[in-house]
Amino acid sequence: QSALTQPASVSGSPGQSITISCTGTSSDVGGYNYVSWYQQHPGKAPKLLIYGVSNRPSGVSNRFSGSKSDNMASLTISGLQAEDEGDYYCTSYISSGTQVFGSGTKVTVL
Amino acid sequence: EVQLVESGGGLIQPGGSLRLSCAASGFTVSTNYMSWVRQTPGKGLEWVSFIYPDGTIYYADSVKGRFSVSWDNSKNTLYLQMNSLRAEDTAVYYCARSTYTYAYESWGQGSLVTVSS
């Protein structure tokens, strides 16, 4: 159950778009459409942004979008805002109820 | 409104046991997908356990055989019994209401468990 690989940090200027990658294998990310993404601010619980690769829960801004190609999933944040600063995690189903998180990415708004 | 409130964390010596509680409101624990996730201080998230509505439970290899999940329908509360605790189990433990797509849609505030002598 090795963690999925995410870049340690990504930064962008307000208004720009950034993309966070989440790389796994054919046994996790590539094998199932059960990738989800979370945003976490310091001292707070994570918040669900994307589920099922590309679906947004009610109430989540449409500036957040998800996609997947082969063994890599991606989260794109468009129109970057100061409030988007924080840590972002992906997660994927593996098999038999087990799941794995990504290593996490720190997003900085310049 | 869905709400999850964890409790039961604290300082425990290596080898000791602790039980975390996750009191739910706004939905019924026993008929939903539920999860336990932990976060080591200053580090990332780690999946701990996933509970299907039919009662099937899966555990991460790192806690298998030491941790167990149960629930009390009358209290609408989920529990995480942690035995043979190790220093590496030190973390904030979250319970989460999950979905059939294995997403964690609602989270509690977390409960800190510190394993140290």
PDB file of C-alpha atoms in Angstrom:
ATOM      1  CA  GLN A   1       0.000   0.000   0.000  1.00  0.00           C
ATOM      2  CA  SER A   2       2.550   2.597  -1.092  1.00  0.00           C
ATOM      3  CA  ALA A   3       1.283   6.167  -1.206  1.00  0.00           C
ATOM      4  CA  LEU A   4       0.284   7.629  -4.541  1.00  0.00           C
ATOM      5  CA  THR A   5       2.824  10.127  -5.867  1.00  0.00           C
ATOM      6  CA  GLN A   6       1.989  13.816  -5.827  1.00  0.00           C
ATOM      7  CA  PRO A   7       4.304  16.811  -6.312  1.00  0.00           C
ATOM      8  CA  ALA A   8       5.368  18.221  -2.963  1.00  0.00           C
ATOM      9  CA  SER A   9       4.391  21.735  -3.950  1.00  0.00           C
ATOM     10  CA  VAL A  10       2.669  23.687  -6.684  1.00  0.00           C
ATOM     11  CA  SER A  11       2.305  27.442  -6.885  1.00  0.00           C
ATOM     12  CA  GLY A  12       0.552  29.975  -9.036  1.00  0.00           C
ATOM     13  CA  SER A  13      -0.557  33.591  -9.179  1.00  0.00           C
ATOM     14  CA  PRO A  14      -4.107  34.691  -8.531  1.00  0.00           C
ATOM     15  CA  GLY A  15      -6.307  34.039 -11.524  1.00  0.00           C
ATOM     16  CA  GLN A  16      -4.011  31.414 -12.997  1.00  0.00           C
ATOM     17  CA  SER A  17      -4.750  27.709 -13.375  1.00  0.00           C
ATOM     18  CA  ILE A  18      -2.680  25.004 -11.734  1.00  0.00           C
ATOM     19  CA  THR A  19      -2.774  21.232 -12.017  1.00  0.00           C
ATOM     20  CA  ILE A  20      -1.834  18.703  -9.345  1.00  0.00           C
ATOM     21  CA  SER A  21      -0.954  15.210 -10.503  1.00  0.00           C
ATOM     22  CA  CYS A  22      -1.547  11.973  -8.644  1.00  0.00           C
ATOM     23  CA  THR A  23       0.391   9.036 -10.048  1.00  0.00           C
ATOM     24  CA  GLY A  24      -0.327   5.442  -9.185  1.00  0.00           C
ATOM     25  CA  THR A  25      -0.375   2.111 -10.959  1.00  0.00           C
ATOM     26  CA  SER A  26      -2.778  -0.057 -12.910  1.00  0.00           C
ATOM     27  CA  SER A  27      -3.723  -1.621  -9.566  1.00  0.00           C
ATOM     28  CA  ASP A  28      -5.114   1.561  -8.123  1.00  0.00           C
ATOM     29  CA  VAL A  29      -5.577   4.817 -10.071  1.00  0.00           C
ATOM     30  CA  GLY A  30      -5.492   3.113 -13.450  1.00  0.00           C
ATOM     31  CA  GLY A  31      -7.700   0.234 -12.444  1.00  0.00           C
ATOM     32  CA  TYR A  32     -10.738   1.990 -11.015  1.00  0.00           C
ATOM     33  CA  ASN A  33     -12.704   5.199 -11.405  1.00  0.00           C
ATOM     34  CA  TYR A  34     -12.622   5.726  -7.660  1.00  0.00           C
ATOM     35  CA  VAL A  35     -10.215   8.633  -7.350  1.00  0.00           C
ATOM     36  CA  SER A  36     -11.148  11.489  -5.049  1.00  0.00           C
ATOM     37  CA  TRP A  37      -9.484  14.755  -4.066  1.00  0.00           C
ATOM     38  CA  TYR A  38      -9.401  16.680  -0.772  1.00  0.00           C
ATOM     39  CA  GLN A  39      -8.391  20.133   0.344  1.00  0.00           C
ATOM     40  CA  GLN A  40      -7.038  20.685   3.845  1.00  0.00           C
ATOM     41  CA  HIS A  41      -6.347  23.965   5.575  1.00  0.00           C
ATOM     42  CA  PRO A  42      -4.040  24.078   8.645  1.00  0.00           C
ATOM     43  CA  GLY A  43      -5.658  22.650  11.741  1.00  0.00           C
ATOM     44  CA  LYS A  44      -8.799  21.637   9.865  1.00  0.00           C
ATOM     45  CA  ALA A  45     -10.270  18.378   8.663  1.00  0.00           C
ATOM     46  CA  PRO A  46      -9.963  17.621   4.946  1.00  0.00           C
ATOM     47  CA  LYS A  47     -12.787  18.637   2.630  1.00  0.00           C
ATOM     48  CA  LEU A  48     -13.987  16.564  -0.306  1.00  0.00           C
ATOM     49  CA  LEU A  49     -13.523  18.361  -3.634  1.00  0.00           C
ATOM     50  CA  ILE A  50     -13.855  15.634  -6.270  1.00  0.00           C
ATOM     51  CA  TYR A  51     -15.128  12.042  -6.187  1.00  0.00           C
ATOM     52  CA  GLY A  52     -15.317   9.345  -8.817  1.00  0.00           C
ATOM     53  CA  VAL A  53     -12.444  10.996 -10.770  1.00  0.00           C
ATOM     54  CA  SER A  54     -14.371  14.028 -11.983  1.00  0.00           C
ATOM     55  CA  ASN A  55     -17.550  14.587  -9.957  1.00  0.00           C
ATOM     56  CA  ARG A  56     -18.000  17.619  -7.719  1.00  0.00           C
ATOM     57  CA  PRO A  57     -20.111  17.406  -4.572  1.00  0.00           C
ATOM     58  CA  SER A  58     -22.813  19.979  -4.136  1.00  0.00           C
ATOM     59  CA  GLY A  59     -21.358  23.249  -2.885  1.00  0.00           C
ATOM     60  CA  VAL A  60     -17.852  22.797  -4.278  1.00  0.00           C
ATOM     61  CA  SER A  61     -16.766  25.538  -6.656  1.00  0.00           C
ATOM     62  CA  ASN A  62     -16.670  24.660 -10.353  1.00  0.00           C
ATOM     63  CA  ARG A  63     -13.134  26.074 -10.365  1.00  0.00           C
ATOM     64  CA  PHE A  64     -12.107  22.598  -9.215  1.00  0.00           C
ATOM     65  CA  SER A  65     -12.084  19.838 -11.804  1.00  0.00           C
ATOM     66  CA  GLY A  66     -10.717  16.318 -11.955  1.00  0.00           C
ATOM     67  CA  SER A  67      -9.613  13.970 -14.685  1.00  0.00           C
ATOM     68  CA  LYS A  68      -7.683  10.766 -15.223  1.00  0.00           C
ATOM     69  CA  SER A  69      -5.491   9.291 -17.926  1.00  0.00           C
ATOM     70  CA  ASP A  70      -4.045   5.813 -17.537  1.00  0.00           C
ATOM     71  CA  ASN A  71      -2.379   5.648 -14.119  1.00  0.00           C
ATOM     72  CA  MET A  72      -2.408   9.367 -13.425  1.00  0.00           C
ATOM     73  CA  ALA A  73      -5.215  11.472 -12.025  1.00  0.00           C
ATOM     74  CA  SER A  74      -5.195  15.249 -12.031  1.00  0.00           C
ATOM     75  CA  LEU A  75      -6.859  18.061 -10.128  1.00  0.00           C
ATOM     76  CA  THR A  76      -7.045  21.424 -11.853  1.00  0.00           C
ATOM     77  CA  ILE A  77      -7.796  24.624  -9.993  1.00  0.00           C
ATOM     78  CA  SER A  78      -8.755  27.429 -12.333  1.00  0.00           C
ATOM     79  CA  GLY A  79      -8.961  31.110 -11.424  1.00  0.00           C
ATOM     80  CA  LEU A  80      -6.650  30.555  -8.459  1.00  0.00           C
ATOM     81  CA  GLN A  81      -7.653  32.454  -5.337  1.00  0.00           C
ATOM     82  CA  ALA A  82      -5.875  33.179  -2.057  1.00  0.00           C
ATOM     83  CA  GLU A  83      -8.313  30.900  -0.217  1.00  0.00           C
ATOM     84  CA  ASP A  84      -7.100  27.973  -2.344  1.00  0.00           C
ATOM     85  CA  GLU A  85      -3.841  27.866  -0.409  1.00  0.00           C
ATOM     86  CA  GLY A  86      -3.543  24.656   1.528  1.00  0.00           C
ATOM     87  CA  ASP A  87      -2.716  20.991   1.213  1.00  0.00           C
ATOM     88  CA  TYR A  88      -4.321  18.754  -1.375  1.00  0.00           C
ATOM     89  CA  TYR A  89      -4.568  14.972  -1.300  1.00  0.00           C
ATOM     90  CA  CYS A  90      -5.767  12.398  -3.766  1.00  0.00           C
ATOM     91  CA  THR A  91      -6.956   8.934  -2.849  1.00  0.00           C
ATOM     92  CA  SER A  92      -7.764   5.825  -4.817  1.00  0.00           C
ATOM     93  CA  TYR A  93      -9.469   2.523  -4.244  1.00  0.00           C
ATOM     94  CA  ILE A  94      -7.128  -0.456  -4.513  1.00  0.00           C
ATOM     95  CA  SER A  95      -9.146  -3.600  -3.948  1.00  0.00           C
ATOM     96  CA  SER A  96     -11.297  -5.369  -1.374  1.00  0.00           C
ATOM     97  CA  GLY A  97     -12.250  -2.207   0.445  1.00  0.00           C
ATOM     98  CA  THR A  98      -8.706  -0.944   0.769  1.00  0.00           C
ATOM     99  CA  GLN A  99      -7.629   2.515  -0.286  1.00  0.00           C
ATOM    100  CA  VAL A 100      -4.487   4.590  -0.497  1.00  0.00           C
ATOM    101  CA  PHE A 101      -3.838   8.308  -0.168  1.00  0.00           C
ATOM    102  CA  GLY A 102      -1.453  10.441  -2.143  1.00  0.00           C
ATOM    103  CA  SER A 103       1.618  11.975  -0.550  1.00  0.00           C
ATOM    104  CA  GLY A 104       0.023  15.411  -0.547  1.00  0.00           C
ATOM    105  CA  THR A 105       0.704  18.687  -2.351  1.00  0.00           C
ATOM    106  CA  LYS A 106       1.118  22.119  -0.809  1.00  0.00           C
ATOM    107  CA  VAL A 107      -0.480  24.801  -2.953  1.00  0.00           C
ATOM    108  CA  THR A 108       0.867  28.331  -2.618  1.00  0.00           C
ATOM    109  CA  VAL A 109      -0.798  31.369  -4.117  1.00  0.00           C
ATOM    110  CA  LEU A 110       1.943  33.848  -4.997  1.00  0.00           C
TER     111      LEU A 110
ATOM    112  CA  GLU B   1     -27.163  18.266   8.990  1.00  0.00           C
ATOM    113  CA  VAL B   2     -24.493  15.571   9.049  1.00  0.00           C
ATOM    114  CA  GLN B   3     -22.151  15.863  11.999  1.00  0.00           C
ATOM    115  CA  LEU B   4     -19.371  13.634  13.329  1.00  0.00           C
ATOM    116  CA  VAL B   5     -17.710  14.172  16.701  1.00  0.00           C
ATOM    117  CA  GLU B   6     -14.687  12.124  17.719  1.00  0.00           C
ATOM    118  CA  SER B   7     -13.548  11.629  21.292  1.00  0.00           C
ATOM    119  CA  GLY B   8     -11.355   9.356  23.358  1.00  0.00           C
ATOM    120  CA  GLY B   9      -7.907  10.443  22.252  1.00  0.00           C
ATOM    121  CA  GLY B  10      -5.050  11.181  24.607  1.00  0.00           C
ATOM    122  CA  LEU B  11      -1.591  10.165  25.770  1.00  0.00           C
ATOM    123  CA  ILE B  12      -0.977   6.438  26.045  1.00  0.00           C
ATOM    124  CA  GLN B  13       2.139   4.381  26.657  1.00  0.00           C
ATOM    125  CA  PRO B  14       3.489   2.017  24.011  1.00  0.00           C
ATOM    126  CA  GLY B  15       1.725  -1.312  24.193  1.00  0.00           C
ATOM    127  CA  GLY B  16      -1.386   0.251  25.671  1.00  0.00           C
ATOM    128  CA  SER B  17      -4.957   0.370  24.401  1.00  0.00           C
ATOM    129  CA  LEU B  18      -7.354   3.152  23.616  1.00  0.00           C
ATOM    130  CA  ARG B  19     -10.853   3.361  22.193  1.00  0.00           C
ATOM    131  CA  LEU B  20     -11.942   6.239  19.998  1.00  0.00           C
ATOM    132  CA  SER B  21     -15.584   7.144  19.605  1.00  0.00           C
ATOM    133  CA  CYS B  22     -17.256   8.844  16.667  1.00  0.00           C
ATOM    134  CA  ALA B  23     -20.736  10.098  17.510  1.00  0.00           C
ATOM    135  CA  ALA B  24     -22.845  10.749  14.446  1.00  0.00           C
ATOM    136  CA  SER B  25     -25.919  12.883  13.904  1.00  0.00           C
ATOM    137  CA  GLY B  26     -27.998  13.602  10.845  1.00  0.00           C
ATOM    138  CA  PHE B  27     -27.647  10.057   9.493  1.00  0.00           C
ATOM    139  CA  THR B  28     -27.448   6.439  10.675  1.00  0.00           C
ATOM    140  CA  VAL B  29     -23.963   4.996  11.058  1.00  0.00           C
ATOM    141  CA  SER B  30     -24.979   1.363  10.608  1.00  0.00           C
ATOM    142  CA  THR B  31     -26.579   1.917   7.184  1.00  0.00           C
ATOM    143  CA  ASN B  32     -23.782   4.002   5.708  1.00  0.00           C
ATOM    144  CA  TYR B  33     -20.248   3.511   4.450  1.00  0.00           C
ATOM    145  CA  MET B  34     -17.844   4.731   7.118  1.00  0.00           C
ATOM    146  CA  SER B  35     -14.083   5.152   7.375  1.00  0.00           C
ATOM    147  CA  TRP B  36     -11.267   5.877   9.791  1.00  0.00           C
ATOM    148  CA  VAL B  37      -8.354   7.949   8.494  1.00  0.00           C
ATOM    149  CA  ARG B  38      -5.340   9.186  10.416  1.00  0.00           C
ATOM    150  CA  GLN B  39      -2.805  11.947   9.956  1.00  0.00           C
ATOM    151  CA  THR B  40       0.634  11.886  11.504  1.00  0.00           C
ATOM    152  CA  PRO B  41       1.579  15.297  12.926  1.00  0.00           C
ATOM    153  CA  GLY B  42       2.904  17.476  10.135  1.00  0.00           C
ATOM    154  CA  LYS B  43       2.527  14.710   7.594  1.00  0.00           C
ATOM    155  CA  GLY B  44       0.024  13.202   5.234  1.00  0.00           C
ATOM    156  CA  LEU B  45      -3.184  11.253   5.463  1.00  0.00           C
ATOM    157  CA  GLU B  46      -3.300   7.483   5.868  1.00  0.00           C
ATOM    158  CA  TRP B  47      -6.309   5.258   5.331  1.00  0.00           C
ATOM    159  CA  VAL B  48      -6.990   3.052   8.366  1.00  0.00           C
ATOM    160  CA  SER B  49     -10.315   1.241   7.915  1.00  0.00           C
ATOM    161  CA  PHE B  50     -13.387   1.083   5.688  1.00  0.00           C
ATOM    162  CA  ILE B  51     -16.765  -0.211   6.823  1.00  0.00           C
ATOM    163  CA  TYR B  52     -19.464  -1.359   4.403  1.00  0.00           C
ATOM    164  CA  PRO B  53     -23.147  -1.058   5.336  1.00  0.00           C
ATOM    165  CA  ASP B  54     -23.364  -4.863   5.402  1.00  0.00           C
ATOM    166  CA  GLY B  55     -20.822  -4.904   8.222  1.00  0.00           C
ATOM    167  CA  THR B  56     -17.792  -5.954   6.195  1.00  0.00           C
ATOM    168  CA  ILE B  57     -14.690  -4.198   7.497  1.00  0.00           C
ATOM    169  CA  TYR B  58     -11.259  -3.771   5.949  1.00  0.00           C
ATOM    170  CA  TYR B  59      -8.093  -2.569   7.662  1.00  0.00           C
ATOM    171  CA  ALA B  60      -4.775  -1.179   6.500  1.00  0.00           C
ATOM    172  CA  ASP B  61      -1.897  -3.639   6.842  1.00  0.00           C
ATOM    173  CA  SER B  62      -0.247  -1.288   9.357  1.00  0.00           C
ATOM    174  CA  VAL B  63      -3.090  -1.768  11.881  1.00  0.00           C
ATOM    175  CA  LYS B  64      -4.471  -5.190  10.960  1.00  0.00           C
ATOM    176  CA  GLY B  65      -4.687  -7.457  13.985  1.00  0.00           C
ATOM    177  CA  ARG B  66      -4.290  -4.550  16.418  1.00  0.00           C
ATOM    178  CA  PHE B  67      -7.197  -2.237  15.596  1.00  0.00           C
ATOM    179  CA  SER B  68     -10.850  -3.169  15.372  1.00  0.00           C
ATOM    180  CA  VAL B  69     -14.006  -1.287  14.450  1.00  0.00           C
ATOM    181  CA  SER B  70     -17.408  -1.658  16.014  1.00  0.00           C
ATOM    182  CA  TRP B  71     -20.558   0.425  16.399  1.00  0.00           C
ATOM    183  CA  ASP B  72     -23.454   0.925  18.779  1.00  0.00           C
ATOM    184  CA  ASN B  73     -26.749   1.417  16.975  1.00  0.00           C
ATOM    185  CA  SER B  74     -28.478   2.766  20.070  1.00  0.00           C
ATOM    186  CA  LYS B  75     -25.908   5.546  20.352  1.00  0.00           C
ATOM    187  CA  ASN B  76     -25.356   5.944  16.595  1.00  0.00           C
ATOM    188  CA  THR B  77     -21.655   5.815  17.350  1.00  0.00           C
ATOM    189  CA  LEU B  78     -18.697   4.225  15.592  1.00  0.00           C
ATOM    190  CA  TYR B  79     -15.697   3.006  17.578  1.00  0.00           C
ATOM    191  CA  LEU B  80     -12.057   2.309  16.845  1.00  0.00           C
ATOM    192  CA  GLN B  81     -10.460  -0.008  19.393  1.00  0.00           C
ATOM    193  CA  MET B  82      -6.695   0.351  19.243  1.00  0.00           C
ATOM    194  CA  ASN B  83      -4.528  -2.252  20.970  1.00  0.00           C
ATOM    195  CA  SER B  84      -0.780  -2.830  21.163  1.00  0.00           C
ATOM    196  CA  LEU B  85      -0.207   0.808  20.330  1.00  0.00           C
ATOM    197  CA  ARG B  86       3.142   1.885  18.910  1.00  0.00           C
ATOM    198  CA  ALA B  87       4.872   5.236  18.636  1.00  0.00           C
ATOM    199  CA  GLU B  88       4.119   5.254  14.917  1.00  0.00           C
ATOM    200  CA  ASP B  89       0.394   5.181  15.680  1.00  0.00           C
ATOM    201  CA  THR B  90       0.688   8.734  17.000  1.00  0.00           C
ATOM    202  CA  ALA B  91      -1.682  10.751  14.828  1.00  0.00           C
ATOM    203  CA  VAL B  92      -4.910  12.671  14.598  1.00  0.00           C
ATOM    204  CA  TYR B  93      -7.644  10.144  13.918  1.00  0.00           C
ATOM    205  CA  TYR B  94     -10.634  11.146  11.834  1.00  0.00           C
ATOM    206  CA  CYS B  95     -13.848   9.289  11.253  1.00  0.00           C
ATOM    207  CA  ALA B  96     -15.633  10.012   8.009  1.00  0.00           C
ATOM    208  CA  ARG B  97     -18.917   9.248   6.373  1.00  0.00           C
ATOM    209  CA  SER B  98     -17.998   7.651   3.105  1.00  0.00           C
ATOM    210  CA  THR B  99     -19.638   6.767  -0.184  1.00  0.00           C
ATOM    211  CA  TYR B 100     -19.858   3.734  -2.458  1.00  0.00           C
ATOM    212  CA  THR B 101     -17.216   5.480  -4.574  1.00  0.00           C
ATOM    213  CA  TYR B 102     -14.822   5.305  -1.614  1.00  0.00           C
ATOM    214  CA  ALA B 103     -14.839   9.062  -1.081  1.00  0.00           C
ATOM    215  CA  TYR B 104     -14.929  10.660   2.349  1.00  0.00           C
ATOM    216  CA  GLU B 105     -17.764  13.143   2.149  1.00  0.00           C
ATOM    217  CA  SER B 106     -18.076  14.287   5.764  1.00  0.00           C
ATOM    218  CA  TRP B 107     -15.355  14.385   8.398  1.00  0.00           C
ATOM    219  CA  GLY B 108     -15.190  14.759  12.137  1.00  0.00           C
ATOM    220  CA  GLN B 109     -12.879  17.277  13.792  1.00  0.00           C
ATOM    221  CA  GLY B 110     -10.298  14.621  14.622  1.00  0.00           C
ATOM    222  CA  SER B 111      -8.976  13.140  17.863  1.00  0.00           C
ATOM    223  CA  LEU B 112      -5.273  13.238  18.743  1.00  0.00           C
ATOM    224  CA  VAL B 113      -3.659  10.031  19.935  1.00  0.00           C
ATOM    225  CA  THR B 114      -0.130  10.290  21.272  1.00  0.00           C
ATOM    226  CA  VAL B 115       1.776   7.089  21.984  1.00  0.00           C
ATOM    227  CA  SER B 116       4.784   7.834  24.155  1.00  0.00           C
ATOM    228  CA  SER B 117       6.423   6.748  27.368  1.00  0.00           C
TER     229      SER B 117
END
